XYZ file of C-alpha atoms in Angstrom:
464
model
C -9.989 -61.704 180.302
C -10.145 -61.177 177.077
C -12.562 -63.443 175.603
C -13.934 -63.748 172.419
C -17.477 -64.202 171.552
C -20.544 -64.245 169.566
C -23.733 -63.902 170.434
C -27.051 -65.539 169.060
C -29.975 -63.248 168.124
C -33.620 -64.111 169.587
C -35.125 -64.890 166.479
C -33.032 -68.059 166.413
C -29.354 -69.831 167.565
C -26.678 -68.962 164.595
C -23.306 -70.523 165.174
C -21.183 -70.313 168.639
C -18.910 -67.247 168.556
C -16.613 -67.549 171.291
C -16.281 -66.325 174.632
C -17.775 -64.235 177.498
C -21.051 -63.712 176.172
C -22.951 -66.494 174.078
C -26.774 -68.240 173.615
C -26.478 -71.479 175.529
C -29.414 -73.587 175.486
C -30.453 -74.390 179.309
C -29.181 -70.624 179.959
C -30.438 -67.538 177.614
C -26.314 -66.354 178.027
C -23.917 -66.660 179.783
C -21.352 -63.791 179.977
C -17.722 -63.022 182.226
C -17.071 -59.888 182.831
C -13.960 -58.002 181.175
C -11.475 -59.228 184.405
C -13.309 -62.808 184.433
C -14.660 -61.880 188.477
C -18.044 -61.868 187.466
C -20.532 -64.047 185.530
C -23.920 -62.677 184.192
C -26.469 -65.769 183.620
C -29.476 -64.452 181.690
C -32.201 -67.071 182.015
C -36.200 -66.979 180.810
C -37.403 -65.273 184.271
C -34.429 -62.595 184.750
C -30.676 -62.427 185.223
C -28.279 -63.037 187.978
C -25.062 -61.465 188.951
C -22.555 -63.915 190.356
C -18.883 -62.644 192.189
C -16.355 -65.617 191.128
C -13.567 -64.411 193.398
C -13.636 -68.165 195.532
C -13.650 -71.649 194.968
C -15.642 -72.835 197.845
C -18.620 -69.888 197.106
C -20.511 -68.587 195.028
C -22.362 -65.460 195.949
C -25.308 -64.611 193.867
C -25.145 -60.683 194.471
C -28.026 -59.387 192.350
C -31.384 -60.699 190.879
C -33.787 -59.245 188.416
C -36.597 -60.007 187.218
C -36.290 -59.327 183.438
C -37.995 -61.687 181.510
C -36.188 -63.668 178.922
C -32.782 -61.906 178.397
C -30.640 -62.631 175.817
C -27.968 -60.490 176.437
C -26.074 -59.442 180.037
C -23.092 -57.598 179.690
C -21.134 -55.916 182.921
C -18.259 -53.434 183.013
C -15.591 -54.921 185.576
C -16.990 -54.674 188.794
C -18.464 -51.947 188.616
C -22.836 -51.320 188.494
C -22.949 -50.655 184.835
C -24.998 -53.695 183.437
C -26.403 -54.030 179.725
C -29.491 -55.709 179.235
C -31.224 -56.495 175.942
C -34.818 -58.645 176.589
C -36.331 -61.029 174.210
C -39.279 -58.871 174.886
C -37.729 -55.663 172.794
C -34.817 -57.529 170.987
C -34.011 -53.932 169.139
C -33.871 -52.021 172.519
C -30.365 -52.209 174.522
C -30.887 -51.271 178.320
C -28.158 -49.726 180.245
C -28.941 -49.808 184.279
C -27.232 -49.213 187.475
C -28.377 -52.258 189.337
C -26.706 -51.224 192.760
C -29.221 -48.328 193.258
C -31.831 -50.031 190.751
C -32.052 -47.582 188.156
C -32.276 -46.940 184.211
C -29.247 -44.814 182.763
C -30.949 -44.531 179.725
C -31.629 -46.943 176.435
C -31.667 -46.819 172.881
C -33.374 -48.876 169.875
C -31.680 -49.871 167.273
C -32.905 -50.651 163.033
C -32.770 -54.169 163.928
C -32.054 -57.020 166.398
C -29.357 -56.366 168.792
C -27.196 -59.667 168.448
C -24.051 -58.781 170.628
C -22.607 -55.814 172.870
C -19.610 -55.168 174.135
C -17.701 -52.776 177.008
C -14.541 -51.348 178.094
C -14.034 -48.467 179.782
C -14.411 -46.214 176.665
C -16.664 -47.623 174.359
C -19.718 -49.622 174.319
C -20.104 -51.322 170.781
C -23.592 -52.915 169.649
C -23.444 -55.231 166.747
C -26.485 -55.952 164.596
C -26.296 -58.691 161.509
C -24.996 -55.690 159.183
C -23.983 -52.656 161.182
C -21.794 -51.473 164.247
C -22.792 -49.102 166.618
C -19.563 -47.519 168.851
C -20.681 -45.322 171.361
C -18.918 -42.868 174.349
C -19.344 -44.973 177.534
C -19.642 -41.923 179.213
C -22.201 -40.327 177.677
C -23.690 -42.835 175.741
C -22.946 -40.252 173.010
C -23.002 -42.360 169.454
C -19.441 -41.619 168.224
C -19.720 -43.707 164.862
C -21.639 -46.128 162.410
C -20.341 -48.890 160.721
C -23.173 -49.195 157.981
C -23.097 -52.511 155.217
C -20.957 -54.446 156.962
C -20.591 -57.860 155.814
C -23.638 -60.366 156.554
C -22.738 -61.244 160.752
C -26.111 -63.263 161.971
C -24.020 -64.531 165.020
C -23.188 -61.062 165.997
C -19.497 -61.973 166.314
C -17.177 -59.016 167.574
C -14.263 -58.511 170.373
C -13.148 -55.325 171.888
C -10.040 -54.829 173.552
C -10.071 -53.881 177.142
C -7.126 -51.672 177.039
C -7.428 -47.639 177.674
C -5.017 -46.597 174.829
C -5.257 -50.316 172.168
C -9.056 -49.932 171.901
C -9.612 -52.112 168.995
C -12.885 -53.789 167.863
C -12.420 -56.646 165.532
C -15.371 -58.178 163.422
C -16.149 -60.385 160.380
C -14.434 -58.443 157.139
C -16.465 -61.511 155.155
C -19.559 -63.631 155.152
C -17.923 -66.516 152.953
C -14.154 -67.059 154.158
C -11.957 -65.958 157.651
C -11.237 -62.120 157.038
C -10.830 -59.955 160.072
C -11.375 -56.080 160.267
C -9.670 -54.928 163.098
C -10.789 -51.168 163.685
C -9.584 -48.374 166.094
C -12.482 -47.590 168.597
C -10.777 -44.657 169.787
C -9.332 -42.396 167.106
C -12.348 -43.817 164.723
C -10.562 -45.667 161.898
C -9.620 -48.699 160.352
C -6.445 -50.659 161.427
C -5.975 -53.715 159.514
C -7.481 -56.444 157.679
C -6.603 -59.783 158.421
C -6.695 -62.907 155.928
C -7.138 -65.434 158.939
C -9.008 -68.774 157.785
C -10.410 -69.894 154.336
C -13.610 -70.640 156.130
C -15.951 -68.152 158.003
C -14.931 -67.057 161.068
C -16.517 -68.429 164.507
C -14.300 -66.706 167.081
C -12.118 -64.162 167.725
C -10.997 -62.249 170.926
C -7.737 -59.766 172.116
C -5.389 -60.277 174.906
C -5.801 -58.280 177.985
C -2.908 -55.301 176.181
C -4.868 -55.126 172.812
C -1.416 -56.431 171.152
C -2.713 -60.253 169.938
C -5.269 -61.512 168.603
C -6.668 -64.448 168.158
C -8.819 -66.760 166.039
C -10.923 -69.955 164.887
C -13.155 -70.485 162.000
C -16.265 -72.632 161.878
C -14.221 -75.559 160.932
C -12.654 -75.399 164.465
C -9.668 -77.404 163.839
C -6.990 -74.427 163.813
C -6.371 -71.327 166.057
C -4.458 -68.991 165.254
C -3.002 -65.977 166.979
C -1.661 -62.443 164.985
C -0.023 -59.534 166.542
C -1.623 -56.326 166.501
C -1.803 -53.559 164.970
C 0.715 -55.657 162.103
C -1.810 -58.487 161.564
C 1.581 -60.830 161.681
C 0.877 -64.647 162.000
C 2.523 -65.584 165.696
C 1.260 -68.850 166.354
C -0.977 -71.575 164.883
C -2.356 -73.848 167.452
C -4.196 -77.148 165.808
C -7.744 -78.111 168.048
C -7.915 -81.642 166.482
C -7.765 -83.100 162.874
C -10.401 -85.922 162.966
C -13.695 -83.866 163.079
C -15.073 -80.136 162.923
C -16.488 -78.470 165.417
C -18.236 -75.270 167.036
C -15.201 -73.342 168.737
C -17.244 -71.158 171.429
C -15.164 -69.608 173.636
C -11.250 -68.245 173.080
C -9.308 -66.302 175.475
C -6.231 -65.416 176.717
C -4.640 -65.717 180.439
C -3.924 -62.246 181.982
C -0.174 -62.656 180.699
C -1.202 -63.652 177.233
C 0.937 -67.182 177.912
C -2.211 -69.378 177.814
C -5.141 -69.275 175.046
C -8.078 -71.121 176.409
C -10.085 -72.336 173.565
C -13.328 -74.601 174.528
C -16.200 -76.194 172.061
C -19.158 -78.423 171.825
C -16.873 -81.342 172.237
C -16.159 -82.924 175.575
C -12.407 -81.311 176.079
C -11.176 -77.706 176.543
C -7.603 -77.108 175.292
C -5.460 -75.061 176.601
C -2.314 -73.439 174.455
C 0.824 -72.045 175.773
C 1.962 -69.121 173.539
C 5.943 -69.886 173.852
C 8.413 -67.916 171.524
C 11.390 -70.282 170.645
C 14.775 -68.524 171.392
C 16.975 -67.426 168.405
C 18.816 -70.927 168.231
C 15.528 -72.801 168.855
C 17.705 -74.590 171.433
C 16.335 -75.981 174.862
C 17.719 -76.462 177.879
C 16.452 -79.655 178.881
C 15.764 -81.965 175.358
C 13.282 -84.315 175.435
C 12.858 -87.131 172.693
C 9.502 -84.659 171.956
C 11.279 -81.806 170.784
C 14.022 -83.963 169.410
C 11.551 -84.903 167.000
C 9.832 -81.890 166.925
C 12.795 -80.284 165.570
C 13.316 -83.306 162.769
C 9.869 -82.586 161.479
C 10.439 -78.520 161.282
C 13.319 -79.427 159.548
C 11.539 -81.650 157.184
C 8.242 -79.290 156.367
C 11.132 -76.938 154.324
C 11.107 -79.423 151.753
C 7.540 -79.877 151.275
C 4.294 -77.952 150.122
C 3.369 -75.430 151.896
C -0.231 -76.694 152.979
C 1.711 -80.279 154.635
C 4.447 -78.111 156.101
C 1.544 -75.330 157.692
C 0.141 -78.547 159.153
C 3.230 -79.979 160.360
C 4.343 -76.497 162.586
C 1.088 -76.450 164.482
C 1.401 -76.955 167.920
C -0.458 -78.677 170.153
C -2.452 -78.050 172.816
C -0.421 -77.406 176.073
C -3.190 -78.568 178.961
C -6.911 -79.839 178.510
C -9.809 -80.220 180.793
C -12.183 -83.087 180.321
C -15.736 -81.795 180.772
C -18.193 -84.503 182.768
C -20.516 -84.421 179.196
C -20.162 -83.609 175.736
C -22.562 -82.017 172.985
C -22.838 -78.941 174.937
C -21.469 -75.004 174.453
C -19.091 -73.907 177.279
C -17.944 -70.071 177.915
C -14.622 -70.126 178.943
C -12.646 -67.035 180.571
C -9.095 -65.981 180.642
C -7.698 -68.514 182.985
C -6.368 -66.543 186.248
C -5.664 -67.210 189.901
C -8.410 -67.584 192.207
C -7.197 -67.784 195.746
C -3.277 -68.011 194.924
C -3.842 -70.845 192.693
C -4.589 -71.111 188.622
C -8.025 -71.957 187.603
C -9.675 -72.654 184.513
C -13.452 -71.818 184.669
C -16.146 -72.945 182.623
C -20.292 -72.018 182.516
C -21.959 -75.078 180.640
C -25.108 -74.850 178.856
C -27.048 -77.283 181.476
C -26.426 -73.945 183.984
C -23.392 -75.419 185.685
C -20.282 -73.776 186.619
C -17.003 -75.833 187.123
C -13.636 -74.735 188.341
C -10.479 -76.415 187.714
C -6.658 -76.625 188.888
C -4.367 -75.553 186.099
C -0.512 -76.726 186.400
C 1.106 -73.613 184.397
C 4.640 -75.797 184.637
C 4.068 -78.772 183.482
C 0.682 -78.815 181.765
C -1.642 -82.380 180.699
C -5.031 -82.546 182.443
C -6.416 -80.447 184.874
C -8.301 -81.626 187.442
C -11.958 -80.681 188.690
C -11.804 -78.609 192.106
C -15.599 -77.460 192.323
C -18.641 -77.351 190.871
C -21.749 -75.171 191.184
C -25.400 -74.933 190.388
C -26.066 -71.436 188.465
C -30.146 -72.403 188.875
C -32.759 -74.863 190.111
C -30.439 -76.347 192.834
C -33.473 -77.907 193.927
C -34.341 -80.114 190.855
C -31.387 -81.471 190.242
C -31.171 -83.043 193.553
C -34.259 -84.411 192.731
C -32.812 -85.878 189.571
C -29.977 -87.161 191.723
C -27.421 -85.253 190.738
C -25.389 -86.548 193.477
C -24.230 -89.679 190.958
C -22.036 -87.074 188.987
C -20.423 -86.533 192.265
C -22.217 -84.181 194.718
C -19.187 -84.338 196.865
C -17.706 -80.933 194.625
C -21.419 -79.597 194.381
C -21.842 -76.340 196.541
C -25.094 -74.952 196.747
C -25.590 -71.806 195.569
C -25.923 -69.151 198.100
C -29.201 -66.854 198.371
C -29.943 -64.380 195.998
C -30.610 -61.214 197.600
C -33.790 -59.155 196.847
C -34.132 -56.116 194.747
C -34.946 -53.899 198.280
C -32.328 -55.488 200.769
C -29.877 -55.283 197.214
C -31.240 -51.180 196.590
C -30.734 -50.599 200.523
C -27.296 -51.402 200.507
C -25.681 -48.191 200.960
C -23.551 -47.331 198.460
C -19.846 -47.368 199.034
C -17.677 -44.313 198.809
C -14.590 -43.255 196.229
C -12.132 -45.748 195.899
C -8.552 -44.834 195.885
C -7.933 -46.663 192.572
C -10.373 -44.256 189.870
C -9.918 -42.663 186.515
C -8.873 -39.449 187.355
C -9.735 -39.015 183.701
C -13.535 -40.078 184.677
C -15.594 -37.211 185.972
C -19.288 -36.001 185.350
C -18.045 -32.953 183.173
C -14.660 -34.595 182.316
C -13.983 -33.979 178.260
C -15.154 -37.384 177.621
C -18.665 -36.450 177.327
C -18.151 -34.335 174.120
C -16.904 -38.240 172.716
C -12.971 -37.127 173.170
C -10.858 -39.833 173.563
C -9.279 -39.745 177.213
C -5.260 -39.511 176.696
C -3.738 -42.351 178.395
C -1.359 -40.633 181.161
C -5.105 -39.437 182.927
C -5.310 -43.425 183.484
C -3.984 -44.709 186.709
C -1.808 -47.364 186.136
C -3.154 -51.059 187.303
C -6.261 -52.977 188.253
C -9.004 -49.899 188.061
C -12.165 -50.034 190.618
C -14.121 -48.250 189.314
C -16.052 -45.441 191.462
C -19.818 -45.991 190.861
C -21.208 -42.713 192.435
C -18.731 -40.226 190.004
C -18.362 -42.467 186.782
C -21.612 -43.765 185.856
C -24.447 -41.404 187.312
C -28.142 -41.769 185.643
C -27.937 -39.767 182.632
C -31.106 -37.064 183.078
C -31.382 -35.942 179.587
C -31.351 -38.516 176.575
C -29.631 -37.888 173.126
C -32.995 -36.381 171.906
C -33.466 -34.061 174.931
C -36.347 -35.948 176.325
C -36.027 -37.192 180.040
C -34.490 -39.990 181.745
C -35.981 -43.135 181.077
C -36.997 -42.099 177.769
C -34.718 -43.720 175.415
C -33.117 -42.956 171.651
C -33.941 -44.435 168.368
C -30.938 -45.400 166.293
């Protein structure tokens, strides 16, 4: 998954970012995890944890009772979960909800407007400043002080161990991205991306694209990393502007999802012409495709820009419009392709994706995130409760805390230990990494941390 995002601070909405994590209206947030097999709802009495591994089910398999969050962020699958609460919206919360405990927390200057994980670095982002921290540890590694005015809290970090990269706003007043090296500390690149302010950004799964939207939401485009080279240019629509808030890439980087307050979600399929730009099979499409790219050579370079946009390759047609969406990577779920998407009404909706042939994708499922009960009430059923599946039951904090804890996987980070070199904030070399989909082991990786930064006990937290 590699989704991009924003995130709204409590004091009030600012505009959509894009991706995992972002304010939606009937939810506080909504928020995939890094592999898109989880979705964190945070809601005004607590937060859920969902597993989206079937079509058919949803399994609700954690429930807390933390008022009004804002903010839910998980690492993969495993029991590291960021919370940050209305309640304290300068204090970040990092728990281990399988065994129901605090690793520690830390306050911040000011309101905490996004965070985000991978397995090396946790990054908080406040309207002017960038916290990157040692996952490990929780050790903070660096501060990005006076960074340009952000009051969406927009930010992506890549997932990969050895491409680390955060990228954030470089400018308040048009598109420029900073794209900085979480790992080795220092700044990569600076991207010229839109005119306009930026409204979304994310990487691909390998840290090697990345891609972008500004809050005119008409073009994406996609660069290569660490170059900053223009790849593709993908145009949303040309009749309207709107809030982009959610991009992200397929697992293969072939597909960028990109979904708004509109009524459609586009899909774009990242295809590098061969060296003669010759197909196979011609259709009267690319026949005039070809007579246009021929044309834009002879004419300004704003008309020809427009001309060599592509469009989109697939779209979904959402049952309402007006509404922010969070789309993940799109990725098989049970052999198949699927496109999900978390509405702001606290509905989650699955489609079929054709990766061959593309056009519109058809609803397979739909399911309640919260009050199943009142919406039957308000018949629901009219929308067509033949795809509804209720949501299964939550379990409680005890039966969830007796569960008894599973032991080492045989996929870990060897590089992970309690007294590996990571907790001095060194950067893990990548050949300690095993190669793959990681599970991560719980029990070794991410024990409660006894002492805080300040040398006070667990529980207490650390003022930033």
């Amino acid at each position: 998954m590699e989704t991009g995002e924003g995130a709204d601070g409590p004091s009030g909405p600012g505009e959509p970012g894009a991706g995992p994590g972002t304010e939606l209206t009937g939810l506080g947030c909504a928020s995939f995890n890094q592999d898109s097999t989880s979705l964190a709802v945070g809601t005004k009495t607590g937060y859920k944890l969902f597993s989206v591994t079937s079509v058919d089910k949803l399994d609700c398999i954690y429930e807390s009772e933390t008022p009004d969050v804002y903010i839910v962020e998980r690492l993969f699958s495993s029991s590291l979960v960021v919370v940050v609460s209305l309640s304290i919206p300068r204090r970040m919360n990092v728990y281990h909800f399988k065994k129901g405990t605090e690793i520690c927390n830390y306050s911040y200057s000011n309101t905490i407007l996004s965070v985000r994980l991978n397995r090396q670095r946790l990054v908080v982002c406040l309207e002017e400043s960038v916290y990157i921290h040692n996952i490990k540890d929780m050790k903070l590694l660096k501060t990005l002080l006076n960074t340009p005015s952000n009051p969406s809290g927009l930010c992506a970090l890549s997932i990969n161990h050895s491409n680390s990269y955060l990228a954030y706003p470089g400018s308040s007043t048009i598109g420029e991205i900073i794209v900085y090296d979480a790992n080795n500390l220092s700044t990569l690149t600076m991207i010229p991306a839109h005119d306009s302010p930026l409204a979304a950004i994310t990487f691909n799964s390998s840290g090697t694209k990345l891609a972008s939207a500004s809050e005119r939401g008409t073009v994406i485009r996609v660069f290569s990393i660490p170059e900053g080279q223009r790849l593709f240019e993908f145009r949303r629509g040309m009749k309207r502007y709107v809030n982009i808030s959610s991009l992200s890439f397929s697992p293969d980087a072939q597909f960028l999802c990109a979904s708004s307050n509109t009524e459609t979600v586009h899909i774009f399929k990242l295809e590098q012409h061969g060296p003669s730009g010759e197909e196979e099979c011609p259709t009267w499409g690319s026949y005039v495709g070809k007579m246009f790219s021929a044309a834009s050579s002879y004419l300004p370079a704003q008309v020809s820009g427009v001309m060599s946009q592509e469009r989109a390759f697939a779209t979904v047609r959402l049952l309402v419009a007006g509404q922010r969406n969070v789309c993940p990577q799109p990725r098989e779920i049970q052999k198949l392709p699927r496109l999900l998407v978390a509405s702001s009404d606290g509905q989650l909706f699955i489609y079929n994706v054709d990766p061959q042939d593309g056009g519109e994708c058809f609803l397979a499922q739909k399911h309640r995130l919260f009050g199943e009960d009142e919406d039957k009430e308000e018949g629901l059923e009219s929308e067509g409760s033949e795809v509804t599946v209720p949501v299964q039951a939550c379990p409680s904090y005890a039966a969830t805390v007796a569960i008894p804890a599973t032991g080492p996987v045989t996929t870990t980070l060897t590089g992970y230990s309690e007294d590996g070199g990571a907790k001095k904030g060194e950067v893990i070399p990548e050949h300690e990494f095993a190669a793959g989909p990681v599970c991560l082991d719980d029990e070794n990786e991410f024990p409660p941390i006894n002492w805080c930064r300040d040398g006070t006990r667990g529980g207490q937290g650390r003022r930033l």
